[in-house]
């Protein structure tokens, strides 16, 4: 019987990808593209049906590619975990959100591990990909899997390899972004690394699962802290009557030792606003307070309040109170050119606007409906639908707030028809002749 190592070498490894979301579907497609027989497992039957019909719901996975893999028999999806008993390797790509108090919610990882446990086979490789705090693979996944009677690192292989996918990024994808891999034992690391190399990704092995887990959190904390830094300086620049965007553009001409980050309405998505808190939560177990993380979170969260303050100030300079004003929010996805609105700063901005009495509508070419509220910021849940970006809609708004700068929107047209624009992304910088009605975050208030 051939070993896992042999099967990796001749690409006869059968792979399962558990959780077919923004991370799992591109990974499953990448394995299928590399000629591995791949099965996606998801508890969401709608996603399973879509994959089997060759329909992609993730913009980074083109329909054509998915359909080709499904037709060739290299990719299928199911909600039945029994397939785990038939594969050689399984990758866990389930969500790792936090709760209302920003404590890690590992219930999805636990559920997936418990579903694998009764089907676990000797010689299998299990790789956790979900972003989480250092220790999760060994403290949560390993004990659950070992309840099967099989021992990790001896009877089966266990590793952690973080996902670094950047939705919407055309240059770096699941195929070419280097993968960091840390196994429970050197053999676990080698097998996971070899398999990922065969999938096509460059691999950087590290000495442990915990080093791999911390690597991902370092990357996301680095972003959170640097975004907080420019947000803080942008607020200062507003008071000093300096255009901070011009300052970042100037600083980035330095060819070494500087990397540009830009201010904005806050951070969103499934990574930057969440992952650092996984680390600060875990740090407390070690009598350690990760103050940079908490401070960055505080500064970045305050930006949504600042945006609402800018809207309120801009409106009052136009003789209009925020209460009763009609506000059109442009863009609710958490960043440009994607359809993912999870934890978007727009959510809090809209909740704060509503709780201060504004009437709010939104337009987002990628997000047809959006739900806010049902929390301490706005008790009532409010379902919203994207309105068309007509001249009438723009003109009827007392203020248009650009929260996400999708490239497909014509911002000159927006400014031309709007009465007042609050721009949190500097997307109107190139629009001239309307200075008196544009308020840019991080720039002097010209009104
Ligand atoms: N989205 C990103 O850009 C990104 C980037 C890097 C890392 N990550 C991390 O990757 C992980 C997954 O994120 P995502 O954005 O793909 O989430 P997602 O919500 O898009 O997808 C997760 C999928 O898992 C499925 N699922 C939940 N419980 C399951 C279970 N018990 N068994 C099988 N399927 C189950 C869900 O139905 C969903 O389809 C998270 O830890 C996230 O932090 C995300």
Tab-separated table of C-alpha atoms and ligand atoms in Angstrom:
chain	number	residue	atom	x	y	z
A	1	UNK	CA	0.000	0.000	0.000
A	2	UNK	CA	1.424	3.409	-0.899
A	3	UNK	CA	2.107	5.886	1.859
A	4	UNK	CA	0.794	9.430	2.022
A	5	UNK	CA	4.246	10.620	0.910
A	6	UNK	CA	4.032	8.459	-2.254
A	7	UNK	CA	0.493	9.614	-2.945
A	8	UNK	CA	1.545	13.255	-2.627
A	9	UNK	CA	4.403	12.629	-5.039
A	10	UNK	CA	2.145	11.048	-7.690
A	11	UNK	CA	-0.816	13.370	-6.991
A	12	UNK	CA	-3.144	10.517	-6.108
A	13	UNK	CA	-3.976	12.125	-2.746
A	14	UNK	CA	-7.709	12.599	-2.259
A	15	UNK	CA	-8.365	15.925	-0.565
A	16	UNK	CA	-11.314	17.205	1.457
A	17	UNK	CA	-11.811	20.917	2.089
A	18	UNK	CA	-14.146	21.588	5.002
A	19	UNK	CA	-15.949	24.928	4.762
A	20	UNK	CA	-16.473	26.231	1.226
A	21	UNK	CA	-16.395	29.971	1.859
A	22	UNK	CA	-14.051	32.758	0.799
A	23	UNK	CA	-11.081	30.614	1.858
A	24	UNK	CA	-12.235	27.036	1.296
A	25	UNK	CA	-13.667	27.349	-2.211
A	26	UNK	CA	-10.524	28.923	-3.749
A	27	UNK	CA	-8.431	26.248	-1.970
A	28	UNK	CA	-10.640	23.418	-3.246
A	29	UNK	CA	-10.503	24.895	-6.766
A	30	UNK	CA	-6.706	25.180	-6.516
A	31	UNK	CA	-6.397	21.496	-5.542
A	32	UNK	CA	-8.745	20.457	-8.342
A	33	UNK	CA	-6.791	22.579	-10.813
A	34	UNK	CA	-3.598	20.809	-9.685
A	35	UNK	CA	-5.302	17.510	-10.614
A	36	UNK	CA	-6.152	16.336	-7.115
A	37	UNK	CA	-9.462	14.585	-6.589
A	38	UNK	CA	-11.101	17.098	-4.260
A	39	UNK	CA	-14.321	17.054	-2.250
A	40	UNK	CA	-15.665	20.146	-0.554
A	41	UNK	CA	-17.735	19.693	2.582
A	42	UNK	CA	-20.082	22.404	3.776
A	43	UNK	CA	-23.069	22.420	6.137
A	44	UNK	CA	-24.682	24.991	3.859
A	45	UNK	CA	-26.672	22.957	1.299
A	46	UNK	CA	-27.084	25.975	-0.973
A	47	UNK	CA	-23.286	26.249	-1.380
A	48	UNK	CA	-22.956	22.496	-1.961
A	49	UNK	CA	-25.630	22.600	-4.675
A	50	UNK	CA	-24.039	25.658	-6.282
A	51	UNK	CA	-20.589	24.015	-6.436
A	52	UNK	CA	-21.992	20.798	-7.894
A	53	UNK	CA	-23.856	22.858	-10.502
A	54	UNK	CA	-20.577	24.622	-11.377
A	55	UNK	CA	-21.812	27.996	-10.075
A	56	UNK	CA	-19.325	30.023	-8.109
A	57	UNK	CA	-20.507	32.398	-5.365
A	58	UNK	CA	-16.961	33.637	-4.681
A	59	UNK	CA	-15.790	36.312	-7.150
A	60	UNK	CA	-12.162	35.066	-7.002
A	61	UNK	CA	-13.254	31.656	-8.362
A	62	UNK	CA	-14.550	32.109	-11.921
A	63	UNK	CA	-17.661	30.088	-12.890
A	64	UNK	CA	-15.852	28.634	-15.892
A	65	UNK	CA	-12.990	27.266	-13.799
A	66	UNK	CA	-15.364	25.765	-11.242
A	67	UNK	CA	-17.570	24.190	-13.908
A	68	UNK	CA	-14.502	22.696	-15.641
A	69	UNK	CA	-13.308	21.090	-12.407
A	70	UNK	CA	-16.774	19.710	-11.605
A	71	UNK	CA	-17.265	18.334	-15.139
A	72	UNK	CA	-13.846	16.652	-15.059
A	73	UNK	CA	-14.807	14.899	-11.798
A	74	UNK	CA	-11.917	16.500	-9.917
A	75	UNK	CA	-14.225	18.592	-7.736
A	76	UNK	CA	-17.481	17.738	-5.982
A	77	UNK	CA	-19.217	19.028	-2.880
A	78	UNK	CA	-21.295	17.422	-0.176
A	79	UNK	CA	-22.753	18.044	3.268
A	80	UNK	CA	-22.016	14.462	4.274
A	81	UNK	CA	-18.913	14.143	6.447
A	82	UNK	CA	-18.618	10.423	5.632
A	83	UNK	CA	-16.354	11.399	2.746
A	84	UNK	CA	-13.696	12.273	5.363
A	85	UNK	CA	-13.262	8.534	5.907
A	86	UNK	CA	-12.260	8.144	2.233
A	87	UNK	CA	-9.761	10.987	1.786
A	88	UNK	CA	-6.043	11.210	2.548
A	89	UNK	CA	-5.947	14.831	3.652
A	90	UNK	CA	-8.519	17.289	5.011
A	91	UNK	CA	-8.217	21.062	5.316
A	92	UNK	CA	-10.447	22.859	7.842
A	93	UNK	CA	-11.514	26.299	6.588
A	94	UNK	CA	-14.469	27.144	8.844
A	95	UNK	CA	-15.220	30.589	10.334
A	96	UNK	CA	-13.507	31.942	13.446
A	97	UNK	CA	-15.600	34.939	14.491
A	98	UNK	CA	-15.654	36.639	17.881
A	99	UNK	CA	-18.559	37.193	20.224
A	100	UNK	CA	-20.093	40.521	21.294
A	101	UNK	CA	-17.301	40.951	23.890
A	102	UNK	CA	-14.622	40.148	21.281
A	103	UNK	CA	-13.726	36.759	22.746
A	104	UNK	CA	-12.826	34.010	20.229
A	105	UNK	CA	-15.667	31.793	19.054
A	106	UNK	CA	-14.099	28.432	18.234
A	107	UNK	CA	-17.428	26.612	17.995
A	108	UNK	CA	-17.041	26.085	14.214
A	109	UNK	CA	-13.556	24.570	14.575
A	110	UNK	CA	-14.832	22.355	17.387
A	111	UNK	CA	-17.856	21.251	15.367
A	112	UNK	CA	-15.746	20.422	12.301
A	113	UNK	CA	-13.203	18.509	14.448
A	114	UNK	CA	-15.997	16.540	16.129
A	115	UNK	CA	-17.427	15.642	12.737
A	116	UNK	CA	-14.002	14.430	11.541
A	117	UNK	CA	-13.294	12.424	14.725
A	118	UNK	CA	-15.459	9.318	14.097
A	119	UNK	CA	-14.227	9.143	10.469
A	120	UNK	CA	-10.539	9.772	11.156
A	121	UNK	CA	-8.274	7.182	9.508
A	122	UNK	CA	-4.707	6.092	10.338
A	123	UNK	CA	-2.194	7.872	8.094
A	124	UNK	CA	-4.469	10.842	7.322
A	125	UNK	CA	-3.274	14.437	7.299
A	126	UNK	CA	-5.500	17.077	8.934
A	127	UNK	CA	-4.601	20.730	8.350
A	128	UNK	CA	-6.297	23.609	10.146
A	129	UNK	CA	-6.449	26.751	7.989
A	130	UNK	CA	-8.857	28.937	9.954
A	131	UNK	CA	-7.213	31.964	11.535
A	132	UNK	CA	-6.928	31.517	15.287
A	133	UNK	CA	-4.757	32.087	18.374
A	134	UNK	CA	-1.494	30.175	19.005
A	135	UNK	CA	-2.314	26.866	20.644
A	136	UNK	CA	-5.629	26.111	18.939
A	137	UNK	CA	-4.350	23.182	16.867
A	138	UNK	CA	-2.774	21.479	19.876
A	139	UNK	CA	-5.231	22.536	22.590
A	140	UNK	CA	-8.562	22.266	20.749
A	141	UNK	CA	-8.263	20.223	17.542
A	142	UNK	CA	-5.761	17.579	18.693
A	143	UNK	CA	-7.646	16.476	21.853
A	144	UNK	CA	-10.942	16.229	19.951
A	145	UNK	CA	-9.366	14.141	17.175
A	146	UNK	CA	-7.487	11.938	19.670
A	147	UNK	CA	-10.790	10.938	21.290
A	148	UNK	CA	-10.938	8.648	18.244
A	149	UNK	CA	-8.203	6.537	19.882
A	150	UNK	CA	-5.661	7.583	17.224
A	151	UNK	CA	-2.636	9.599	18.330
A	152	UNK	CA	-1.646	12.804	16.536
A	153	UNK	CA	1.871	12.769	15.124
A	154	UNK	CA	1.933	8.975	15.398
A	155	UNK	CA	-1.233	7.506	13.864
A	156	UNK	CA	-2.308	10.567	11.924
A	157	UNK	CA	-0.665	13.855	10.936
A	158	UNK	CA	-1.741	17.276	12.134
A	159	UNK	CA	-0.633	20.726	10.969
A	160	UNK	CA	-1.631	24.372	10.844
A	161	UNK	CA	-1.278	26.433	7.695
A	162	UNK	CA	-2.847	29.897	7.740
A	163	UNK	CA	-4.782	31.237	4.785
A	164	UNK	CA	-3.467	34.546	3.448
A	165	UNK	CA	-5.969	35.068	0.644
A	166	UNK	CA	-6.779	38.694	-0.158
A	167	UNK	CA	-10.230	38.760	-1.797
A	168	UNK	CA	-10.263	40.791	-4.993
A	169	UNK	CA	-6.459	40.741	-5.338
A	170	UNK	CA	-5.722	39.825	-8.954
A	171	UNK	CA	-1.958	39.468	-8.475
A	172	UNK	CA	-1.819	37.226	-5.398
A	173	UNK	CA	-4.168	34.255	-5.141
A	174	UNK	CA	-4.396	30.796	-3.534
A	175	UNK	CA	-2.082	29.571	-6.321
A	176	UNK	CA	0.909	31.826	-5.883
A	177	UNK	CA	0.794	33.254	-2.350
A	178	UNK	CA	3.413	31.450	-0.240
A	179	UNK	CA	1.957	29.140	2.414
A	180	UNK	CA	3.384	29.002	5.924
A	181	UNK	CA	3.152	25.509	7.423
A	182	UNK	CA	3.804	24.259	10.937
A	183	UNK	CA	3.145	20.662	11.955
A	184	UNK	CA	2.885	18.859	15.262
A	185	UNK	CA	6.017	16.876	14.320
A	186	UNK	CA	8.632	17.383	11.587
A	187	UNK	CA	6.905	14.624	9.590
A	188	UNK	CA	3.536	16.425	9.853
A	189	UNK	CA	5.190	19.652	8.634
A	190	UNK	CA	6.914	17.890	5.735
A	191	UNK	CA	3.753	16.139	4.523
A	192	UNK	CA	1.575	19.268	4.705
A	193	UNK	CA	4.324	21.315	3.017
A	194	UNK	CA	4.828	18.749	0.237
A	195	UNK	CA	1.100	18.552	-0.447
A	196	UNK	CA	0.743	22.331	-0.642
A	197	UNK	CA	3.782	22.521	-2.928
A	198	UNK	CA	2.145	19.974	-5.215
A	199	UNK	CA	-0.939	22.224	-5.251
A	200	UNK	CA	1.360	24.883	-6.675
A	201	UNK	CA	1.999	27.234	-3.758
A	202	UNK	CA	5.487	28.188	-2.585
A	203	UNK	CA	5.838	26.917	1.015
A	204	UNK	CA	7.650	28.281	4.038
A	205	UNK	CA	7.801	25.652	6.806
A	206	UNK	CA	8.082	26.708	10.469
A	207	UNK	CA	8.950	24.650	13.529
A	208	UNK	CA	5.516	24.308	15.169
A	209	UNK	CA	1.786	24.759	14.763
A	210	UNK	CA	1.955	27.646	17.246
A	211	UNK	CA	4.596	29.504	15.209
A	212	UNK	CA	2.371	29.149	12.127
A	213	UNK	CA	-0.683	30.341	14.076
A	214	UNK	CA	1.203	33.381	15.401
A	215	UNK	CA	2.578	34.195	11.933
A	216	UNK	CA	-0.929	34.853	10.623
A	217	UNK	CA	-1.785	36.978	13.644
A	218	UNK	CA	1.441	38.977	13.273
A	219	UNK	CA	0.501	39.746	9.651
A	220	UNK	CA	-2.990	40.943	10.530
A	221	UNK	CA	-1.934	42.796	13.675
A	222	UNK	CA	0.736	44.577	11.609
A	223	UNK	CA	-2.015	45.868	9.326
A	224	UNK	CA	-4.373	46.798	12.171
A	225	UNK	CA	-1.660	48.761	14.009
A	226	UNK	CA	-0.417	50.607	10.924
A	227	UNK	CA	-3.932	51.505	9.834
A	228	UNK	CA	-4.563	52.817	13.359
A	229	UNK	CA	-1.394	54.896	13.148
A	230	UNK	CA	-2.455	56.645	9.936
A	231	UNK	CA	-5.990	57.058	11.254
A	232	UNK	CA	-4.655	58.801	14.331
A	233	UNK	CA	-2.425	61.084	12.268
A	234	UNK	CA	-5.273	61.801	9.843
A	235	UNK	CA	-7.381	63.128	12.718
A	236	UNK	CA	-4.487	65.312	13.818
A	237	UNK	CA	-3.940	66.527	10.243
A	238	UNK	CA	-7.604	67.603	10.044
A	239	UNK	CA	-7.107	69.815	13.093
A	240	UNK	CA	-3.791	71.138	11.742
A	241	UNK	CA	-5.347	71.979	8.358
A	242	UNK	CA	-2.992	69.610	6.544
A	243	UNK	CA	-4.043	67.214	3.795
A	244	UNK	CA	-2.861	63.869	5.206
A	245	UNK	CA	-3.325	62.068	1.875
A	246	UNK	CA	-0.750	64.389	0.339
A	247	UNK	CA	1.559	63.560	3.252
A	248	UNK	CA	1.268	59.771	2.725
A	249	UNK	CA	1.887	60.225	-1.007
A	250	UNK	CA	5.001	62.247	-0.221
A	251	UNK	CA	6.268	59.788	2.426
A	252	UNK	CA	5.909	56.837	0.099
A	253	UNK	CA	8.467	58.339	-2.290
A	254	UNK	CA	11.050	57.138	0.258
A	255	UNK	CA	12.338	53.970	-1.402
A	256	UNK	CA	13.132	52.149	1.858
A	257	UNK	CA	11.866	51.944	5.427
A	258	UNK	CA	8.329	53.167	4.705
A	259	UNK	CA	5.218	51.351	3.574
A	260	UNK	CA	2.064	53.352	2.794
A	261	UNK	CA	-1.140	52.748	4.756
A	262	UNK	CA	-4.184	54.926	4.297
A	263	UNK	CA	-6.737	56.337	6.716
A	264	UNK	CA	-10.401	55.513	6.324
A	265	UNK	CA	-13.724	54.872	8.048
A	266	UNK	CA	-12.372	51.949	10.115
A	267	UNK	CA	-11.413	48.359	9.392
A	268	UNK	CA	-13.730	45.557	8.284
A	269	UNK	CA	-13.955	42.017	7.025
A	270	UNK	CA	-13.219	38.675	8.557
A	271	UNK	CA	-9.580	39.371	9.462
A	272	UNK	CA	-8.211	42.759	10.515
A	273	UNK	CA	-10.935	43.731	13.029
A	274	UNK	CA	-11.086	40.235	14.558
A	275	UNK	CA	-7.817	38.302	14.442
A	276	UNK	CA	-5.714	40.640	16.632
A	277	UNK	CA	-8.286	40.184	19.406
A	278	UNK	CA	-7.760	36.416	19.242
A	279	UNK	CA	-4.162	37.132	20.202
A	280	UNK	CA	-4.870	39.722	22.922
A	281	UNK	CA	-7.484	37.379	24.426
A	282	UNK	CA	-5.018	34.479	24.536
A	283	UNK	CA	-2.206	36.735	25.807
A	284	UNK	CA	-4.080	37.290	29.083
A	285	UNK	CA	-3.620	33.615	29.924
A	286	UNK	CA	0.118	34.444	30.071
A	287	UNK	CA	-0.342	37.550	32.325
A	288	UNK	CA	0.369	39.599	29.205
A	289	UNK	CA	-1.566	42.596	27.905
A	290	UNK	CA	-1.064	43.203	24.199
A	291	UNK	CA	-1.536	46.964	24.426
A	292	UNK	CA	-0.745	47.817	20.802
A	293	UNK	CA	-3.578	45.525	19.722
A	294	UNK	CA	-6.118	47.073	22.078
A	295	UNK	CA	-5.006	50.598	21.204
A	296	UNK	CA	-5.198	49.914	17.464
A	297	UNK	CA	-8.689	48.469	17.935
A	298	UNK	CA	-9.759	51.534	19.895
A	299	UNK	CA	-8.430	54.003	17.286
A	300	UNK	CA	-9.840	52.081	14.321
A	301	UNK	CA	-13.276	51.656	15.913
A	302	UNK	CA	-13.398	55.363	16.760
A	303	UNK	CA	-13.167	56.170	13.043
A	304	UNK	CA	-16.801	55.223	12.406
A	305	UNK	CA	-17.835	57.739	15.078
A	306	UNK	CA	-15.582	60.306	13.463
A	307	UNK	CA	-17.241	59.737	10.083
A	308	UNK	CA	-20.667	60.372	11.628
A	309	UNK	CA	-19.245	63.456	13.334
A	310	UNK	CA	-17.926	64.702	9.965
A	311	UNK	CA	-21.373	64.175	8.406
A	312	UNK	CA	-22.991	66.040	11.273
A	313	UNK	CA	-20.511	68.945	11.081
A	314	UNK	CA	-20.754	69.176	7.298
A	315	UNK	CA	-24.552	69.197	7.449
A	316	UNK	CA	-24.651	71.849	10.145
A	317	UNK	CA	-22.357	74.058	8.079
A	318	UNK	CA	-25.052	73.728	5.408
A	319	UNK	CA	-27.649	74.758	7.997
A	320	UNK	CA	-29.090	71.265	8.384
A	321	UNK	CA	-29.202	69.084	11.518
A	322	UNK	CA	-28.266	65.413	11.263
A	323	UNK	CA	-31.575	64.420	12.788
A	324	UNK	CA	-34.064	64.192	9.945
A	325	UNK	CA	-31.364	64.537	7.256
A	326	UNK	CA	-31.343	62.171	4.311
A	327	UNK	CA	-27.991	60.423	4.046
A	328	UNK	CA	-26.927	58.220	1.153
A	329	UNK	CA	-24.080	55.833	2.029
A	330	UNK	CA	-21.946	54.862	-0.978
A	331	UNK	CA	-20.371	51.434	-0.573
A	332	UNK	CA	-21.019	48.987	2.259
A	333	UNK	CA	-18.535	46.209	1.354
A	334	UNK	CA	-15.598	46.263	3.747
A	335	UNK	CA	-13.200	47.197	0.954
A	336	UNK	CA	-13.305	48.226	-2.682
A	337	UNK	CA	-14.423	45.963	-5.545
A	338	UNK	CA	-15.586	43.025	-3.397
A	339	UNK	CA	-19.022	41.806	-2.305
A	340	UNK	CA	-18.150	40.968	1.321
A	341	UNK	CA	-19.852	43.277	3.831
A	342	UNK	CA	-18.988	41.324	6.979
A	343	UNK	CA	-17.979	43.616	9.857
A	344	UNK	CA	-17.912	46.491	7.409
A	345	UNK	CA	-17.354	49.971	8.908
A	346	UNK	CA	-20.479	50.950	6.927
A	347	UNK	CA	-22.538	48.841	9.304
A	348	UNK	CA	-21.634	50.920	12.360
A	349	UNK	CA	-21.735	54.195	10.401
A	350	UNK	CA	-25.318	53.447	9.320
A	351	UNK	CA	-26.350	52.324	12.814
A	352	UNK	CA	-24.953	55.520	14.349
A	353	UNK	CA	-26.595	57.675	11.672
A	354	UNK	CA	-29.939	55.951	12.257
A	355	UNK	CA	-29.679	56.217	16.029
A	356	UNK	CA	-29.044	59.958	15.612
A	357	UNK	CA	-32.218	60.380	13.636
A	358	UNK	CA	-30.926	60.411	10.035
A	359	UNK	CA	-32.817	58.673	7.230
A	360	UNK	CA	-30.329	56.346	5.568
A	361	UNK	CA	-30.232	54.678	2.163
A	362	UNK	CA	-27.212	53.009	0.563
A	363	UNK	CA	-25.850	52.082	-2.830
A	364	UNK	CA	-23.341	49.296	-3.419
A	365	UNK	CA	-22.929	47.696	-6.855
A	366	UNK	CA	-21.734	44.451	-5.218
A	367	UNK	CA	-24.002	44.173	-2.166
A	368	UNK	CA	-27.710	44.093	-3.103
A	369	UNK	CA	-28.983	43.884	0.470
A	370	UNK	CA	-27.507	44.753	3.816
A	371	UNK	CA	-28.723	44.305	7.363
A	372	UNK	CA	-27.758	46.564	10.243
A	373	UNK	CA	-28.869	46.899	13.879
A	374	UNK	CA	-30.247	44.281	16.209
A	375	UNK	CA	-27.433	45.209	18.640
A	376	UNK	CA	-26.549	47.792	21.261
A	377	UNK	CA	-25.920	50.432	18.577
A	378	UNK	CA	-29.392	50.189	17.091
A	379	UNK	CA	-31.780	47.858	18.842
A	380	UNK	CA	-34.073	47.335	15.873
A	381	UNK	CA	-32.696	45.172	13.063
A	382	UNK	CA	-32.939	47.186	9.836
A	383	UNK	CA	-32.957	45.361	6.492
A	384	UNK	CA	-31.780	47.649	3.686
A	385	UNK	CA	-31.651	47.246	-0.080
A	386	UNK	CA	-29.198	48.965	-2.364
A	387	UNK	CA	-30.833	51.871	-4.194
A	388	UNK	CA	-29.974	52.757	-7.762
A	389	UNK	CA	-27.401	55.499	-8.056
A	390	UNK	CA	-29.600	57.848	-10.070
A	391	UNK	CA	-29.165	61.601	-10.380
A	392	UNK	CA	-32.447	61.983	-8.464
A	393	UNK	CA	-31.233	59.787	-5.589
A	394	UNK	CA	-27.975	61.732	-5.386
A	395	UNK	CA	-29.708	65.094	-5.507
A	396	UNK	CA	-32.342	64.092	-2.949
A	397	UNK	CA	-29.702	63.242	-0.313
A	398	UNK	CA	-28.684	66.000	2.089
A	399	UNK	CA	-25.330	64.271	2.307
A	400	UNK	CA	-23.625	61.455	0.385
A	401	UNK	CA	-21.004	59.568	2.427
A	402	UNK	CA	-18.412	57.588	0.496
A	403	UNK	CA	-17.547	54.688	2.802
A	404	UNK	CA	-16.219	52.180	0.226
A	405	UNK	CA	-14.505	53.395	-2.931
A	406	UNK	CA	-15.568	50.810	-5.533
A	407	UNK	CA	-13.820	51.576	-8.809
A	408	UNK	CA	-16.944	51.146	-10.935
A	409	UNK	CA	-18.625	54.243	-9.466
A	410	UNK	CA	-18.273	57.549	-11.325
A	411	UNK	CA	-17.309	59.880	-8.458
A	412	UNK	CA	-17.265	63.014	-10.608
A	413	UNK	CA	-20.928	62.320	-11.385
A	414	UNK	CA	-21.634	61.699	-7.693
A	415	UNK	CA	-20.126	65.035	-6.694
A	416	UNK	CA	-21.818	66.862	-9.576
A	417	UNK	CA	-25.296	65.810	-8.491
A	418	UNK	CA	-24.891	65.632	-4.710
A	419	UNK	CA	-25.519	68.613	-2.415
A	420	UNK	CA	-22.762	67.583	-0.026
A	421	UNK	CA	-20.215	64.747	-0.029
A	422	UNK	CA	-18.264	63.316	2.892
A	423	UNK	CA	-15.414	61.306	1.401
A	424	UNK	CA	-13.690	58.877	3.769
A	425	UNK	CA	-11.383	57.381	1.094
A	426	UNK	CA	-9.964	60.394	-0.766
A	427	UNK	CA	-11.681	59.087	-3.856
A	428	UNK	CA	-12.813	62.577	-4.909
A	429	UNK	CA	-9.262	63.966	-4.797
A	430	UNK	CA	-9.165	64.199	-8.572
A	431	UNK	CA	-12.588	65.865	-8.849
A	432	UNK	CA	-12.073	69.601	-9.221
A	433	UNK	CA	-14.421	72.548	-9.166
A	434	UNK	CA	-16.697	71.392	-6.340
A	435	UNK	CA	-14.415	72.131	-3.356
A	436	UNK	CA	-17.158	73.770	-1.363
A	437	UNK	CA	-19.305	70.661	-1.207
A	438	UNK	CA	-16.683	67.997	-0.502
A	439	UNK	CA	-15.472	67.140	3.001
A	440	UNK	CA	-12.571	64.679	2.959
A	441	UNK	CA	-11.576	62.672	6.008
A	442	UNK	CA	-7.974	63.496	6.891
A	443	UNK	CA	-8.004	66.818	5.043
A	444	UNK	CA	-8.772	70.450	5.987
A	445	UNK	CA	-12.482	71.206	6.291
A	446	UNK	CA	-12.846	73.643	3.410
A	447	UNK	CA	-16.492	74.519	4.001
B	1	LIG	N1	-12.166	35.791	4.020
B	1	LIG	C1	-10.875	36.071	4.031
B	1	LIG	O1	-10.398	36.938	3.332
B	1	LIG	C2	-9.916	35.271	4.899
B	1	LIG	C3	-8.550	35.387	4.650
B	1	LIG	C4	-7.658	34.655	5.407
B	1	LIG	C5	-8.142	33.835	6.416
B	1	LIG	N2	-9.475	33.750	6.657
B	1	LIG	C6	-9.918	32.847	7.716
B	1	LIG	O2	-10.389	31.636	7.111
B	1	LIG	C7	-11.474	31.091	7.861
B	1	LIG	C8	-12.705	30.941	6.986
B	1	LIG	O3	-13.088	32.232	6.552
B	1	LIG	P1	-14.059	32.462	5.314
B	1	LIG	O4	-13.981	33.920	5.002
B	1	LIG	O5	-13.792	31.462	4.255
B	1	LIG	O6	-15.466	32.121	5.993
B	1	LIG	P2	-16.853	31.874	5.218
B	1	LIG	O7	-17.910	32.207	6.199
B	1	LIG	O8	-16.832	32.568	3.900
B	1	LIG	O9	-16.849	30.321	4.936
B	1	LIG	C9	-16.880	29.362	5.939
B	1	LIG	C10	-17.718	28.198	5.451
B	1	LIG	O10	-17.688	27.183	6.458
B	1	LIG	C11	-18.969	26.551	6.469
B	1	LIG	N3	-19.091	25.849	7.738
B	1	LIG	C12	-19.359	26.339	8.961
B	1	LIG	N4	-19.348	25.355	9.864
B	1	LIG	C13	-19.060	24.212	9.205
B	1	LIG	C14	-18.892	22.866	9.601
B	1	LIG	N5	-18.998	22.497	10.879
B	1	LIG	N6	-18.621	21.939	8.651
B	1	LIG	C15	-18.502	22.318	7.351
B	1	LIG	N7	-18.658	23.568	6.918
B	1	LIG	C16	-18.912	24.517	7.838
B	1	LIG	C17	-19.931	27.702	6.269
B	1	LIG	O11	-21.187	27.249	5.822
B	1	LIG	C18	-19.184	28.548	5.231
B	1	LIG	O12	-19.551	28.183	3.910
B	1	LIG	C19	-11.652	32.031	9.043
B	1	LIG	O13	-10.892	31.570	10.122
B	1	LIG	C20	-11.074	33.330	8.538
B	1	LIG	O14	-10.616	34.161	9.599
B	1	LIG	C21	-10.382	34.432	5.901
